[in-house]
Amino acid sequence: METTDLMPDLDRALRRLLSEQNRDPSTATYGCFDRRYWSWKLVDFPEATFQRNVWPLAWWYRRLLDDDPRRPLLLDAVRAALDYAGRIQHRNGAFDQAFPNEYSFGATAFLVDPLLAAHLVVRDELDSAEGLAIEECLRRAADFLCRHDETHGHIANHLAGAVWSLIQCADAFSEPRYEARAMDLLGRILEHQSSEGWFLEYEGADPGYQTLCVHYLAQVAARRTLPALDAALDRAIDFLSWCVHPDGSFGGEYGSRRTAVFYPGGLALLAARLPLAQRMCDFMAKSAFAGTTVGLADVDMGNLAPLLTSTMLAVDARKVGAGETAVELPWEAKEARRDFPEAGFHMRGLGRHYAVLGASNGGVLKVFDRETRRLILDDAGYLGETRDGLRLTTQITQRAPPCRVVGDAVELDAQFHALKAPVPTPFQFLVLRALNLTVMRSIFIGNLVKALLVRLLISGRRVLPLRLIRRVEFAADGISVSDRIESAGGPTLSSLGCGRPFVAVHMASSRYFPGFAAMAAAGHDIDVEDLAATGMAELRFEVR
């Protein structure tokens, strides 16, 4: 199944963009891609990152023959989108994503490349004033990326997006400052790459977002001769190959950000040099075509542009060097074992099973049948609730978790934490907007508030007096799980169980529907009364 089998999905996604965009030139929001804002009027500002969808339309325009009747419509859509992006840009060059006056580093980093790429496609069709306006918009954005940093966490894919955008601007405008800043940010990414091959996403490794990071870095590597980057990408691809599952899914709850979206573009670009990258692309293209992984039809507007853009890059890249490779993915090998202790990932391919144990997220365990290529255990860890309504879980990220490999077994120790799943209230939005319109006009104060929000939604944690000791034994004839839960008092539980999929952190890019093949059996429940009486409970189950 060639990557070009995805063209029907691409065509449907591109058509969708023309419905998402305001194409009415009589309106003030002509060119806006945030339909919630310009059409439904349910939000009070347009999300700038949606303007990334200008590049897919320009890509479509570029592929059509000169006499194709769709070209004029697409040209108008691209021109309107470029103009609207400039109109919602702040004077300091930044764009907003989450709230007004956010001055988002990540949003700005992600927008420059698609705006510039689209501009280069249609610039001969623009008048001098239009061309000058978009070039000034791009320079302001690149200048903002040179002057400011993302301060609320180390997010490798955001930095990689900034690197690629700045490289593009350095070439387009012959500006050495942009090149120097790009190399500085690239140095940070490589400095934080684990020797195990993964790039840091907040608190650990996240396979889904790592493919997006590779999407940007592979383009940088194709544009610049950087041996250190090439070596980093080699390690990154090896790490990612262990996160490809027999059923066609990828990543998930064992990652630091729980994402299961596979961005193929960077791997397709590396395929000519790395047979393993080619094998991953071929396998995941078949999965996307078959609907056994998260695809273009599953993601919302927040992730449509990057996934669509990465799929387009894969289609373009595989025009040259496509072909079969004898390289096996880890799950395909007769016997496969790999431990990533810093990431907290432990992968085993034995007998009929391929298993992924996410010790860093409290013992997340996925088991696949390699013969039927189906998910047969989808255990995202323990989830419980106290009698007063407090929810608790073991699925909290801990880099290099307490864990040891003993022969064919892996033993881990995980603490229970309060599960935070806040949703905004009208009053909270009122307070946030008051801050947005006043003190948060200061980038410094805005970054402080964003750091507090990240702590509230992602990194902050409350430890509970409950502990899990999990031992997973891997053998050719099956997998055995032995759990011991120890309680040192604390709130009285009304329920506690494991063996079911769930996500315990705030992450908008998780929880996309992965296809019906991913539906696994019901889980296991703990006798909470016995746990309260004795201070300990045990659970054993097998996958055979």
PDB file of N, CA, C and O in Angstrom, residues 252-259 361 364 380 383 391 393 395-396 419-421 500-512:
ATOM      1  N   GLY A 252       0.335   6.515  22.834  1.00  0.00           N
ATOM      2  CA  GLY A 252      -0.871   6.487  23.669  1.00  0.00           C
ATOM      3  C   GLY A 252      -0.592   6.822  25.111  1.00  0.00           C
ATOM      4  O   GLY A 252       0.280   7.654  25.419  1.00  0.00           O
ATOM      5  N   GLU A 253      -1.290   6.139  26.011  1.00  0.00           N
ATOM      6  CA  GLU A 253      -1.301   6.536  27.424  1.00  0.00           C
ATOM      7  C   GLU A 253       0.037   6.355  28.131  1.00  0.00           C
ATOM      8  O   GLU A 253       0.211   6.864  29.233  1.00  0.00           O
ATOM      9  N   TYR A 254       0.983   5.646  27.547  1.00  0.00           N
ATOM     10  CA  TYR A 254       2.280   5.502  28.215  1.00  0.00           C
ATOM     11  C   TYR A 254       3.218   6.678  27.931  1.00  0.00           C
ATOM     12  O   TYR A 254       4.285   6.783  28.523  1.00  0.00           O
ATOM     13  N   GLY A 255       2.844   7.579  27.027  1.00  0.00           N
ATOM     14  CA  GLY A 255       3.659   8.753  26.741  1.00  0.00           C
ATOM     15  C   GLY A 255       3.401   9.882  27.722  1.00  0.00           C
ATOM     16  O   GLY A 255       2.343   9.954  28.355  1.00  0.00           O
ATOM     17  N   SER A 256       4.342  10.799  27.822  1.00  0.00           N
ATOM     18  CA  SER A 256       4.210  11.885  28.795  1.00  0.00           C
ATOM     19  C   SER A 256       3.011  12.783  28.504  1.00  0.00           C
ATOM     20  O   SER A 256       2.457  13.401  29.414  1.00  0.00           O
ATOM     21  N   ARG A 257       2.598  12.857  27.217  1.00  0.00           N
ATOM     22  CA  ARG A 257       1.445  13.681  26.864  1.00  0.00           C
ATOM     23  C   ARG A 257       0.289  12.848  26.306  1.00  0.00           C
ATOM     24  O   ARG A 257      -0.689  13.387  25.812  1.00  0.00           O
ATOM     25  N   ARG A 258       0.441  11.528  26.355  1.00  0.00           N
ATOM     26  CA  ARG A 258      -0.630  10.561  26.045  1.00  0.00           C
ATOM     27  C   ARG A 258      -1.134  10.668  24.607  1.00  0.00           C
ATOM     28  O   ARG A 258      -2.262  10.291  24.306  1.00  0.00           O
ATOM     29  N   THR A 259      -0.338  11.151  23.681  1.00  0.00           N
ATOM     30  CA  THR A 259      -0.815  11.319  22.317  1.00  0.00           C
ATOM     31  C   THR A 259      -0.597  10.050  21.491  1.00  0.00           C
ATOM     32  O   THR A 259       0.375   9.325  21.675  1.00  0.00           O
ATOM     33  N   ASN A 361       4.367   6.106  33.762  1.00  0.00           N
ATOM     34  CA  ASN A 361       2.994   6.567  33.987  1.00  0.00           C
ATOM     35  C   ASN A 361       2.231   5.617  34.903  1.00  0.00           C
ATOM     36  O   ASN A 361       1.031   5.396  34.740  1.00  0.00           O
ATOM     37  N   VAL A 364       1.163   1.673  33.116  1.00  0.00           N
ATOM     38  CA  VAL A 364       0.326   1.493  31.929  1.00  0.00           C
ATOM     39  C   VAL A 364       0.819   0.266  31.164  1.00  0.00           C
ATOM     40  O   VAL A 364       2.017   0.073  30.961  1.00  0.00           O
ATOM     41  N   ALA A 380      -4.635   1.292  31.368  1.00  0.00           N
ATOM     42  CA  ALA A 380      -4.031   2.614  31.542  1.00  0.00           C
ATOM     43  C   ALA A 380      -3.641   2.894  32.988  1.00  0.00           C
ATOM     44  O   ALA A 380      -3.313   4.029  33.335  1.00  0.00           O
ATOM     45  N   LEU A 383      -7.502   3.552  38.496  1.00  0.00           N
ATOM     46  CA  LEU A 383      -8.395   4.697  38.605  1.00  0.00           C
ATOM     47  C   LEU A 383      -9.403   4.389  39.699  1.00  0.00           C
ATOM     48  O   LEU A 383      -9.996   3.308  39.724  1.00  0.00           O
ATOM     49  N   ARG A 391     -11.254  11.753  42.883  1.00  0.00           N
ATOM     50  CA  ARG A 391     -10.749  10.702  42.016  1.00  0.00           C
ATOM     51  C   ARG A 391      -9.235  10.600  42.138  1.00  0.00           C
ATOM     52  O   ARG A 391      -8.549  11.608  42.367  1.00  0.00           O
ATOM     53  N   THR A 393      -5.480   8.221  40.872  1.00  0.00           N
ATOM     54  CA  THR A 393      -4.916   7.396  39.814  1.00  0.00           C
ATOM     55  C   THR A 393      -3.419   7.184  40.024  1.00  0.00           C
ATOM     56  O   THR A 393      -2.766   7.955  40.739  1.00  0.00           O
ATOM     57  N   GLN A 395      -1.712   6.964  37.121  1.00  0.00           N
ATOM     58  CA  GLN A 395      -1.229   7.398  35.804  1.00  0.00           C
ATOM     59  C   GLN A 395      -0.707   8.831  35.846  1.00  0.00           C
ATOM     60  O   GLN A 395      -1.274   9.759  35.279  1.00  0.00           O
ATOM     61  N   ILE A 396       0.394   9.018  36.538  1.00  0.00           N
ATOM     62  CA  ILE A 396       1.049  10.318  36.654  1.00  0.00           C
ATOM     63  C   ILE A 396       2.496  10.145  36.197  1.00  0.00           C
ATOM     64  O   ILE A 396       3.191   9.221  36.629  1.00  0.00           O
ATOM     65  N   LEU A 419      -6.497  12.873  40.903  1.00  0.00           N
ATOM     66  CA  LEU A 419      -6.676  13.097  39.475  1.00  0.00           C
ATOM     67  C   LEU A 419      -7.347  14.448  39.283  1.00  0.00           C
ATOM     68  O   LEU A 419      -8.426  14.704  39.820  1.00  0.00           O
ATOM     69  N   LYS A 420      -6.696  15.294  38.491  1.00  0.00           N
ATOM     70  CA  LYS A 420      -7.230  16.629  38.240  1.00  0.00           C
ATOM     71  C   LYS A 420      -7.820  16.670  36.833  1.00  0.00           C
ATOM     72  O   LYS A 420      -7.117  16.400  35.859  1.00  0.00           O
ATOM     73  N   ALA A 421      -9.078  16.987  36.740  1.00  0.00           N
ATOM     74  CA  ALA A 421      -9.725  17.122  35.432  1.00  0.00           C
ATOM     75  C   ALA A 421     -10.642  18.342  35.457  1.00  0.00           C
ATOM     76  O   ALA A 421     -11.851  18.245  35.252  1.00  0.00           O
ATOM     77  N   ARG A 500      -8.500  -0.673  32.163  1.00  0.00           N
ATOM     78  CA  ARG A 500      -9.349   0.078  31.241  1.00  0.00           C
ATOM     79  C   ARG A 500      -8.572   1.279  30.701  1.00  0.00           C
ATOM     80  O   ARG A 500      -7.694   1.806  31.371  1.00  0.00           O
ATOM     81  N   PRO A 501      -8.899   1.746  29.494  1.00  0.00           N
ATOM     82  CA  PRO A 501      -8.218   2.936  28.955  1.00  0.00           C
ATOM     83  C   PRO A 501      -8.799   4.226  29.518  1.00  0.00           C
ATOM     84  O   PRO A 501     -10.014   4.364  29.659  1.00  0.00           O
ATOM     85  N   PHE A 502      -7.942   5.164  29.855  1.00  0.00           N
ATOM     86  CA  PHE A 502      -8.350   6.504  30.265  1.00  0.00           C
ATOM     87  C   PHE A 502      -7.116   7.394  30.212  1.00  0.00           C
ATOM     88  O   PHE A 502      -5.983   6.909  30.084  1.00  0.00           O
ATOM     89  N   VAL A 503      -7.315   8.687  30.302  1.00  0.00           N
ATOM     90  CA  VAL A 503      -6.216   9.656  30.302  1.00  0.00           C
ATOM     91  C   VAL A 503      -6.347  10.515  31.540  1.00  0.00           C
ATOM     92  O   VAL A 503      -7.411  11.085  31.795  1.00  0.00           O
ATOM     93  N   ALA A 504      -5.266  10.624  32.303  1.00  0.00           N
ATOM     94  CA  ALA A 504      -5.333  11.269  33.617  1.00  0.00           C
ATOM     95  C   ALA A 504      -4.751  12.673  33.635  1.00  0.00           C
ATOM     96  O   ALA A 504      -4.609  13.247  34.709  1.00  0.00           O
ATOM     97  N   VAL A 505      -4.382  13.218  32.486  1.00  0.00           N
ATOM     98  CA  VAL A 505      -3.835  14.572  32.450  1.00  0.00           C
ATOM     99  C   VAL A 505      -4.587  15.392  31.414  1.00  0.00           C
ATOM    100  O   VAL A 505      -5.230  14.859  30.509  1.00  0.00           O
ATOM    101  N   HIS A 506      -4.469  16.708  31.548  1.00  0.00           N
ATOM    102  CA  HIS A 506      -5.021  17.596  30.531  1.00  0.00           C
ATOM    103  C   HIS A 506      -4.152  17.515  29.284  1.00  0.00           C
ATOM    104  O   HIS A 506      -2.968  17.826  29.317  1.00  0.00           O
ATOM    105  N   MET A 507      -4.718  17.072  28.181  1.00  0.00           N
ATOM    106  CA  MET A 507      -4.005  17.068  26.912  1.00  0.00           C
ATOM    107  C   MET A 507      -5.035  17.057  25.790  1.00  0.00           C
ATOM    108  O   MET A 507      -5.684  16.041  25.530  1.00  0.00           O
ATOM    109  N   ALA A 508      -5.172  18.204  25.130  1.00  0.00           N
ATOM    110  CA  ALA A 508      -6.183  18.334  24.085  1.00  0.00           C
ATOM    111  C   ALA A 508      -5.903  17.416  22.906  1.00  0.00           C
ATOM    112  O   ALA A 508      -6.828  17.046  22.172  1.00  0.00           O
ATOM    113  N   SER A 509      -4.646  17.029  22.706  1.00  0.00           N
ATOM    114  CA  SER A 509      -4.285  16.204  21.553  1.00  0.00           C
ATOM    115  C   SER A 509      -4.369  14.711  21.841  1.00  0.00           C
ATOM    116  O   SER A 509      -3.913  13.904  21.020  1.00  0.00           O
ATOM    117  N   SER A 510      -4.917  14.321  22.963  1.00  0.00           N
ATOM    118  CA  SER A 510      -5.135  12.903  23.259  1.00  0.00           C
ATOM    119  C   SER A 510      -6.621  12.592  23.121  1.00  0.00           C
ATOM    120  O   SER A 510      -7.436  13.461  22.822  1.00  0.00           O
ATOM    121  N   ARG A 511      -6.959  11.319  23.301  1.00  0.00           N
ATOM    122  CA  ARG A 511      -8.351  10.846  23.324  1.00  0.00           C
ATOM    123  C   ARG A 511      -9.055  10.889  21.963  1.00  0.00           C
ATOM    124  O   ARG A 511     -10.277  10.830  21.900  1.00  0.00           O
ATOM    125  N   TYR A 512      -8.322  11.011  20.879  1.00  0.00           N
ATOM    126  CA  TYR A 512      -8.983  10.853  19.581  1.00  0.00           C
ATOM    127  C   TYR A 512      -9.391   9.393  19.411  1.00  0.00           C
ATOM    128  O   TYR A 512      -8.718   8.492  19.905  1.00  0.00           O
TER     129      TYR A 512
END
